[in-house]
């Protein structure tokens, strides 16, 4: 990967210089049961800025489950493709909210949609998106892959590969991958590292099977960490903190 020579030099050594940050739509709800919680969006944006200041090039994919989840709509009788398209539009709303917060912090940001809506987002053109990253702009990929039946986990893994990211950072409410739900089972065991095949065989709750298989086939590591830990995103890039690494 060729870095832009005008990119700021990192203030401390970092392990990865171009990363994908994948977060769920629910992460933007805060303590609410639905929608967007502006202070939470602003806090996550501040985490992104702290990593950007290290000279790291950042892509983002945000789910839409805080507004609409296609699978739930389908389970309630809605036609699956229609429900999934509605979920894709929800991800665009979340992307625009995050763009607004990032720009309020002085970062240059582009929302890039897999479904054309030129008045609010750029269409996805791979080479243009790569150029944005080289110019130190944060790229938020919205509307999933543009196709129904694919999750935003798969979209994040696909875009990460296309952008030549060196890792996917999956921000969750827990500090890694556990053998079972740590909220329900206090004795759950956390893994420091785990292989792609173990995640698939044991059905560990990391990403859906398509996303894990795509990451495995391209040897793209997945770092699972707590998005609620202040400074956690930056700390892991600098070699600190608690997380689980999914790799080959």
mmCIF file of N, CA, C and O in Angstrom, residues 91-159:
data_model
loop_
_atom_site.group_PDB
_atom_site.id
_atom_site.type_symbol
_atom_site.label_atom_id
_atom_site.label_comp_id
_atom_site.label_asym_id
_atom_site.label_seq_id
_atom_site.Cartn_x
_atom_site.Cartn_y
_atom_site.Cartn_z
ATOM 1 N N UNK A 91 -28.822 2.471 7.142
ATOM 2 C CA UNK A 91 -27.373 2.646 7.298
ATOM 3 C C UNK A 91 -26.908 3.975 6.719
ATOM 4 O O UNK A 91 -25.940 4.572 7.201
ATOM 5 N N UNK A 92 -27.597 4.461 5.684
ATOM 6 C CA UNK A 92 -27.246 5.764 5.118
ATOM 7 C C UNK A 92 -27.539 6.871 6.129
ATOM 8 O O UNK A 92 -26.741 7.813 6.305
ATOM 9 N N UNK A 93 -28.662 6.769 6.817
ATOM 10 C CA UNK A 93 -28.995 7.763 7.844
ATOM 11 C C UNK A 93 -27.929 7.789 8.933
ATOM 12 O O UNK A 93 -27.473 8.860 9.362
ATOM 13 N N UNK A 94 -27.496 6.610 9.374
ATOM 14 C CA UNK A 94 -26.455 6.553 10.405
ATOM 15 C C UNK A 94 -25.129 7.111 9.893
ATOM 16 O O UNK A 94 -24.406 7.797 10.621
ATOM 17 N N UNK A 95 -24.814 6.817 8.633
ATOM 18 C CA UNK A 95 -23.566 7.325 8.057
ATOM 19 C C UNK A 95 -23.570 8.853 8.002
ATOM 20 O O UNK A 95 -22.556 9.503 8.288
ATOM 21 N N UNK A 96 -24.700 9.441 7.631
ATOM 22 C CA UNK A 96 -24.787 10.894 7.563
ATOM 23 C C UNK A 96 -24.650 11.516 8.952
ATOM 24 O O UNK A 96 -24.018 12.574 9.113
ATOM 25 N N UNK A 97 -25.230 10.857 9.963
ATOM 26 C CA UNK A 97 -25.097 11.358 11.331
ATOM 27 C C UNK A 97 -23.637 11.326 11.782
ATOM 28 O O UNK A 97 -23.138 12.279 12.390
ATOM 29 N N UNK A 98 -22.937 10.232 11.465
ATOM 30 C CA UNK A 98 -21.531 10.136 11.836
ATOM 31 C C UNK A 98 -20.690 11.139 11.052
ATOM 32 O O UNK A 98 -19.776 11.763 11.607
ATOM 33 N N UNK A 99 -20.992 11.330 9.785
ATOM 34 C CA UNK A 99 -20.273 12.327 8.993
ATOM 35 C C UNK A 99 -20.403 13.713 9.625
ATOM 36 O O UNK A 99 -19.418 14.463 9.735
ATOM 37 N N UNK A 100 -21.607 14.059 10.047
ATOM 38 C CA UNK A 100 -21.827 15.364 10.666
ATOM 39 C C UNK A 100 -20.979 15.539 11.924
ATOM 40 O O UNK A 100 -20.364 16.590 12.142
ATOM 41 N N UNK A 101 -20.914 14.487 12.755
ATOM 42 C CA UNK A 101 -20.124 14.561 13.983
ATOM 43 C C UNK A 101 -18.635 14.645 13.687
ATOM 44 O O UNK A 101 -17.895 15.385 14.349
ATOM 45 N N UNK A 102 -18.167 13.892 12.702
ATOM 46 C CA UNK A 102 -16.744 13.928 12.353
ATOM 47 C C UNK A 102 -16.357 15.292 11.794
ATOM 48 O O UNK A 102 -15.302 15.844 12.128
ATOM 49 N N UNK A 103 -17.216 15.859 10.947
ATOM 50 C CA UNK A 103 -16.914 17.164 10.373
ATOM 51 C C UNK A 103 -16.950 18.259 11.430
ATOM 52 O O UNK A 103 -16.199 19.239 11.345
ATOM 53 N N UNK A 104 -17.790 18.086 12.455
ATOM 54 C CA UNK A 104 -17.812 19.052 13.557
ATOM 55 C C UNK A 104 -16.489 19.060 14.314
ATOM 56 O O UNK A 104 -16.135 20.063 14.961
ATOM 57 N N UNK A 105 -15.739 17.939 14.241
ATOM 58 C CA UNK A 105 -14.431 17.834 14.891
ATOM 59 C C UNK A 105 -13.293 18.241 13.953
ATOM 60 O O UNK A 105 -12.126 18.146 14.319
ATOM 61 N N UNK A 106 -13.648 18.669 12.746
ATOM 62 C CA UNK A 106 -12.638 19.147 11.817
ATOM 63 C C UNK A 106 -12.077 18.111 10.871
ATOM 64 O O UNK A 106 -11.106 18.384 10.155
ATOM 65 N N UNK A 107 -12.669 16.913 10.837
ATOM 66 C CA UNK A 107 -12.189 15.872 9.928
ATOM 67 C C UNK A 107 -12.908 15.973 8.585
ATOM 68 O O UNK A 107 -14.096 16.279 8.531
ATOM 69 N N UNK A 108 -12.185 15.697 7.520
ATOM 70 C CA UNK A 108 -12.799 15.587 6.199
ATOM 71 C C UNK A 108 -13.353 14.177 6.055
ATOM 72 O O UNK A 108 -12.679 13.195 6.365
ATOM 73 N N UNK A 109 -14.576 14.087 5.573
ATOM 74 C CA UNK A 109 -15.271 12.800 5.583
ATOM 75 C C UNK A 109 -16.130 12.672 4.335
ATOM 76 O O UNK A 109 -16.676 13.667 3.840
ATOM 77 N N UNK A 110 -16.239 11.458 3.807
ATOM 78 C CA UNK A 110 -17.101 11.177 2.669
ATOM 79 C C UNK A 110 -18.022 9.999 2.987
ATOM 80 O O UNK A 110 -17.558 8.965 3.462
ATOM 81 N N UNK A 111 -19.317 10.182 2.736
ATOM 82 C CA UNK A 111 -20.257 9.068 2.785
ATOM 83 C C UNK A 111 -20.370 8.519 1.372
ATOM 84 O O UNK A 111 -20.650 9.268 0.417
ATOM 85 N N UNK A 112 -20.129 7.219 1.228
ATOM 86 C CA UNK A 112 -20.098 6.571 -0.078
ATOM 87 C C UNK A 112 -21.142 5.459 -0.071
ATOM 88 O O UNK A 112 -21.038 4.505 0.697
ATOM 89 N N UNK A 113 -22.141 5.597 -0.920
ATOM 90 C CA UNK A 113 -23.282 4.681 -0.885
ATOM 91 C C UNK A 113 -23.230 3.671 -2.022
ATOM 92 O O UNK A 113 -22.915 4.009 -3.165
ATOM 93 N N UNK A 114 -23.571 2.422 -1.695
ATOM 94 C CA UNK A 114 -23.666 1.375 -2.711
ATOM 95 C C UNK A 114 -24.936 1.514 -3.540
ATOM 96 O O UNK A 114 -25.059 0.900 -4.601
ATOM 97 N N UNK A 115 -25.901 2.305 -3.060
ATOM 98 C CA UNK A 115 -27.119 2.629 -3.808
ATOM 99 C C UNK A 115 -27.042 4.104 -4.173
ATOM 100 O O UNK A 115 -26.820 4.946 -3.297
ATOM 101 N N UNK A 116 -27.200 4.435 -5.418
ATOM 102 C CA UNK A 116 -27.033 5.822 -5.851
ATOM 103 C C UNK A 116 -28.086 6.722 -5.225
ATOM 104 O O UNK A 116 -29.292 6.449 -5.304
ATOM 105 N N UNK A 117 -27.621 7.778 -4.585
ATOM 106 C CA UNK A 117 -28.457 8.859 -4.071
ATOM 107 C C UNK A 117 -27.568 10.098 -4.057
ATOM 108 O O UNK A 117 -27.087 10.532 -3.014
ATOM 109 N N UNK A 118 -27.327 10.617 -5.256
ATOM 110 C CA UNK A 118 -26.266 11.595 -5.473
ATOM 111 C C UNK A 118 -26.427 12.878 -4.670
ATOM 112 O O UNK A 118 -25.451 13.586 -4.425
ATOM 113 N N UNK A 119 -27.653 13.196 -4.249
ATOM 114 C CA UNK A 119 -27.847 14.435 -3.489
ATOM 115 C C UNK A 119 -27.300 14.353 -2.073
ATOM 116 O O UNK A 119 -27.044 15.390 -1.451
ATOM 117 N N UNK A 120 -27.119 13.136 -1.550
ATOM 118 C CA UNK A 120 -26.697 13.013 -0.149
ATOM 119 C C UNK A 120 -25.400 12.222 0.035
ATOM 120 O O UNK A 120 -24.787 12.281 1.104
ATOM 121 N N UNK A 121 -24.967 11.475 -0.984
ATOM 122 C CA UNK A 121 -23.775 10.635 -0.832
ATOM 123 C C UNK A 121 -23.130 10.392 -2.185
ATOM 124 O O UNK A 121 -23.788 10.474 -3.226
ATOM 125 N N UNK A 122 -21.841 10.082 -2.152
ATOM 126 C CA UNK A 122 -21.144 9.720 -3.383
ATOM 127 C C UNK A 122 -21.485 8.278 -3.768
ATOM 128 O O UNK A 122 -21.694 7.433 -2.901
ATOM 129 N N UNK A 123 -21.508 7.984 -5.066
ATOM 130 C CA UNK A 123 -21.639 6.584 -5.467
ATOM 131 C C UNK A 123 -20.323 5.861 -5.204
ATOM 132 O O UNK A 123 -19.259 6.476 -5.160
ATOM 133 N N UNK A 124 -20.403 4.549 -5.022
ATOM 134 C CA UNK A 124 -19.188 3.784 -4.748
ATOM 135 C C UNK A 124 -18.375 3.573 -6.019
ATOM 136 O O UNK A 124 -18.828 2.912 -6.960
ATOM 137 N N UNK A 125 -17.198 4.164 -6.048
ATOM 138 C CA UNK A 125 -16.206 3.948 -7.108
ATOM 139 C C UNK A 125 -14.897 3.641 -6.383
ATOM 140 O O UNK A 125 -14.369 4.489 -5.657
ATOM 141 N N UNK A 126 -14.405 2.435 -6.546
ATOM 142 C CA UNK A 126 -13.296 1.965 -5.722
ATOM 143 C C UNK A 126 -12.081 2.877 -5.785
ATOM 144 O O UNK A 126 -11.529 3.275 -4.745
ATOM 145 N N UNK A 127 -11.630 3.239 -6.953
ATOM 146 C CA UNK A 127 -10.414 4.040 -7.073
ATOM 147 C C UNK A 127 -10.583 5.433 -6.467
ATOM 148 O O UNK A 127 -9.652 5.983 -5.882
ATOM 149 N N UNK A 128 -11.792 5.991 -6.584
ATOM 150 C CA UNK A 128 -12.039 7.293 -5.953
ATOM 151 C C UNK A 128 -11.989 7.165 -4.435
ATOM 152 O O UNK A 128 -11.439 8.023 -3.747
ATOM 153 N N UNK A 129 -12.579 6.097 -3.907
ATOM 154 C CA UNK A 129 -12.566 5.885 -2.461
ATOM 155 C C UNK A 129 -11.143 5.720 -1.938
ATOM 156 O O UNK A 129 -10.783 6.267 -0.889
ATOM 157 N N UNK A 130 -10.314 4.969 -2.661
ATOM 158 C CA UNK A 130 -8.916 4.806 -2.260
ATOM 159 C C UNK A 130 -8.215 6.154 -2.227
ATOM 160 O O UNK A 130 -7.440 6.453 -1.308
ATOM 161 N N UNK A 131 -8.502 6.986 -3.207
ATOM 162 C CA UNK A 131 -7.872 8.317 -3.244
ATOM 163 C C UNK A 131 -8.302 9.164 -2.054
ATOM 164 O O UNK A 131 -7.504 9.911 -1.485
ATOM 165 N N UNK A 132 -9.564 9.062 -1.667
ATOM 166 C CA UNK A 132 -10.019 9.779 -0.465
ATOM 167 C C UNK A 132 -9.190 9.363 0.755
ATOM 168 O O UNK A 132 -8.778 10.198 1.562
ATOM 169 N N UNK A 133 -8.965 8.069 0.896
ATOM 170 C CA UNK A 133 -8.188 7.574 2.030
ATOM 171 C C UNK A 133 -6.762 8.113 1.977
ATOM 172 O O UNK A 133 -6.206 8.524 3.008
ATOM 173 N N UNK A 134 -6.166 8.113 0.802
ATOM 174 C CA UNK A 134 -4.799 8.608 0.665
ATOM 175 C C UNK A 134 -4.705 10.090 1.020
ATOM 176 O O UNK A 134 -3.646 10.562 1.458
ATOM 177 N N UNK A 135 -5.821 10.800 0.874
ATOM 178 C CA UNK A 135 -5.856 12.224 1.240
ATOM 179 C C UNK A 135 -6.290 12.432 2.693
ATOM 180 O O UNK A 135 -6.640 13.543 3.081
ATOM 181 N N UNK A 136 -6.286 11.332 3.468
ATOM 182 C CA UNK A 136 -6.622 11.382 4.892
ATOM 183 C C UNK A 136 -8.078 11.756 5.153
ATOM 184 O O UNK A 136 -8.407 12.345 6.191
ATOM 185 N N UNK A 137 -8.964 11.411 4.231
ATOM 186 C CA UNK A 137 -10.395 11.585 4.470
ATOM 187 C C UNK A 137 -10.968 10.291 5.020
ATOM 188 O O UNK A 137 -10.605 9.212 4.576
ATOM 189 N N UNK A 138 -11.857 10.402 5.984
ATOM 190 C CA UNK A 138 -12.543 9.225 6.516
ATOM 191 C C UNK A 138 -13.640 8.836 5.529
ATOM 192 O O UNK A 138 -14.443 9.680 5.110
ATOM 193 N N UNK A 139 -13.679 7.573 5.147
ATOM 194 C CA UNK A 139 -14.695 7.079 4.213
ATOM 195 C C UNK A 139 -15.705 6.217 4.960
ATOM 196 O O UNK A 139 -15.322 5.208 5.570
ATOM 197 N N UNK A 140 -16.970 6.607 4.918
ATOM 198 C CA UNK A 140 -18.034 5.822 5.535
ATOM 199 C C UNK A 140 -18.821 5.159 4.417
ATOM 200 O O UNK A 140 -19.465 5.825 3.613
ATOM 201 N N UNK A 141 -18.746 3.839 4.354
ATOM 202 C CA UNK A 141 -19.437 3.089 3.310
ATOM 203 C C UNK A 141 -20.841 2.741 3.792
ATOM 204 O O UNK A 141 -21.013 2.085 4.825
ATOM 205 N N UNK A 142 -21.849 3.181 3.034
ATOM 206 C CA UNK A 142 -23.238 3.020 3.446
ATOM 207 C C UNK A 142 -23.991 2.149 2.443
ATOM 208 O O UNK A 142 -23.513 1.877 1.344
ATOM 209 N N UNK A 143 -25.173 1.711 2.847
ATOM 210 C CA UNK A 143 -26.086 0.898 2.031
ATOM 211 C C UNK A 143 -25.537 -0.495 1.766
ATOM 212 O O UNK A 143 -25.854 -1.121 0.752
ATOM 213 N N UNK A 144 -24.722 -1.003 2.664
ATOM 214 C CA UNK A 144 -24.236 -2.373 2.563
ATOM 215 C C UNK A 144 -23.485 -2.637 1.272
ATOM 216 O O UNK A 144 -22.687 -1.814 0.815
ATOM 217 N N UNK A 145 -23.767 -3.770 0.660
ATOM 218 C CA UNK A 145 -23.175 -4.088 -0.638
ATOM 219 C C UNK A 145 -24.048 -3.582 -1.778
ATOM 220 O O UNK A 145 -23.669 -3.679 -2.950
ATOM 221 N N UNK A 146 -25.239 -3.054 -1.435
ATOM 222 C CA UNK A 146 -26.201 -2.655 -2.457
ATOM 223 C C UNK A 146 -27.118 -3.786 -2.867
ATOM 224 O O UNK A 146 -27.971 -3.607 -3.738
ATOM 225 N N UNK A 147 -26.960 -4.949 -2.231
ATOM 226 C CA UNK A 147 -27.749 -6.134 -2.577
ATOM 227 C C UNK A 147 -28.435 -6.689 -1.337
ATOM 228 O O UNK A 147 -27.846 -6.698 -0.250
ATOM 229 N N UNK A 148 -29.678 -7.175 -1.485
ATOM 230 C CA UNK A 148 -30.333 -7.827 -0.343
ATOM 231 C C UNK A 148 -29.651 -9.151 -0.023
ATOM 232 O O UNK A 148 -28.847 -9.660 -0.798
ATOM 233 N N UNK A 149 -29.968 -9.685 1.145
ATOM 234 C CA UNK A 149 -29.457 -10.976 1.623
ATOM 235 C C UNK A 149 -27.997 -10.920 2.085
ATOM 236 O O UNK A 149 -27.421 -11.962 2.380
ATOM 237 N N UNK A 150 -27.406 -9.732 2.139
ATOM 238 C CA UNK A 150 -26.046 -9.595 2.656
ATOM 239 C C UNK A 150 -26.064 -8.641 3.841
ATOM 240 O O UNK A 150 -26.724 -7.601 3.804
ATOM 241 N N UNK A 151 -25.338 -8.982 4.896
ATOM 242 C CA UNK A 151 -25.299 -8.157 6.093
ATOM 243 C C UNK A 151 -24.252 -7.047 5.963
ATOM 244 O O UNK A 151 -23.409 -7.065 5.057
ATOM 245 N N UNK A 152 -24.285 -6.110 6.897
ATOM 246 C CA UNK A 152 -23.249 -5.070 6.910
ATOM 247 C C UNK A 152 -21.906 -5.635 7.366
ATOM 248 O O UNK A 152 -20.865 -5.042 7.070
ATOM 249 N N UNK A 153 -21.897 -6.772 8.059
ATOM 250 C CA UNK A 153 -20.625 -7.443 8.360
ATOM 251 C C UNK A 153 -19.939 -7.856 7.054
ATOM 252 O O UNK A 153 -18.732 -7.646 6.871
ATOM 253 N N UNK A 154 -20.707 -8.452 6.161
ATOM 254 C CA UNK A 154 -20.148 -8.858 4.875
ATOM 255 C C UNK A 154 -19.727 -7.635 4.065
ATOM 256 O O UNK A 154 -18.675 -7.631 3.420
ATOM 257 N N UNK A 155 -20.538 -6.582 4.102
ATOM 258 C CA UNK A 155 -20.186 -5.347 3.390
ATOM 259 C C UNK A 155 -18.877 -4.772 3.915
ATOM 260 O O UNK A 155 -18.019 -4.338 3.132
ATOM 261 N N UNK A 156 -18.703 -4.776 5.230
ATOM 262 C CA UNK A 156 -17.475 -4.234 5.818
ATOM 263 C C UNK A 156 -16.263 -5.052 5.386
ATOM 264 O O UNK A 156 -15.201 -4.491 5.066
ATOM 265 N N UNK A 157 -16.405 -6.370 5.357
ATOM 266 C CA UNK A 157 -15.289 -7.224 4.959
ATOM 267 C C UNK A 157 -14.974 -7.052 3.474
ATOM 268 O O UNK A 157 -13.804 -7.003 3.075
ATOM 269 N N UNK A 158 -16.006 -6.945 2.661
ATOM 270 C CA UNK A 158 -15.817 -6.722 1.227
ATOM 271 C C UNK A 158 -15.088 -5.405 0.974
ATOM 272 O O UNK A 158 -14.076 -5.353 0.256
ATOM 273 N N UNK A 159 -15.573 -4.321 1.575
ATOM 274 C CA UNK A 159 -14.948 -3.009 1.363
ATOM 275 C C UNK A 159 -13.534 -2.973 1.936
ATOM 276 O O UNK A 159 -12.632 -2.347 1.361
#
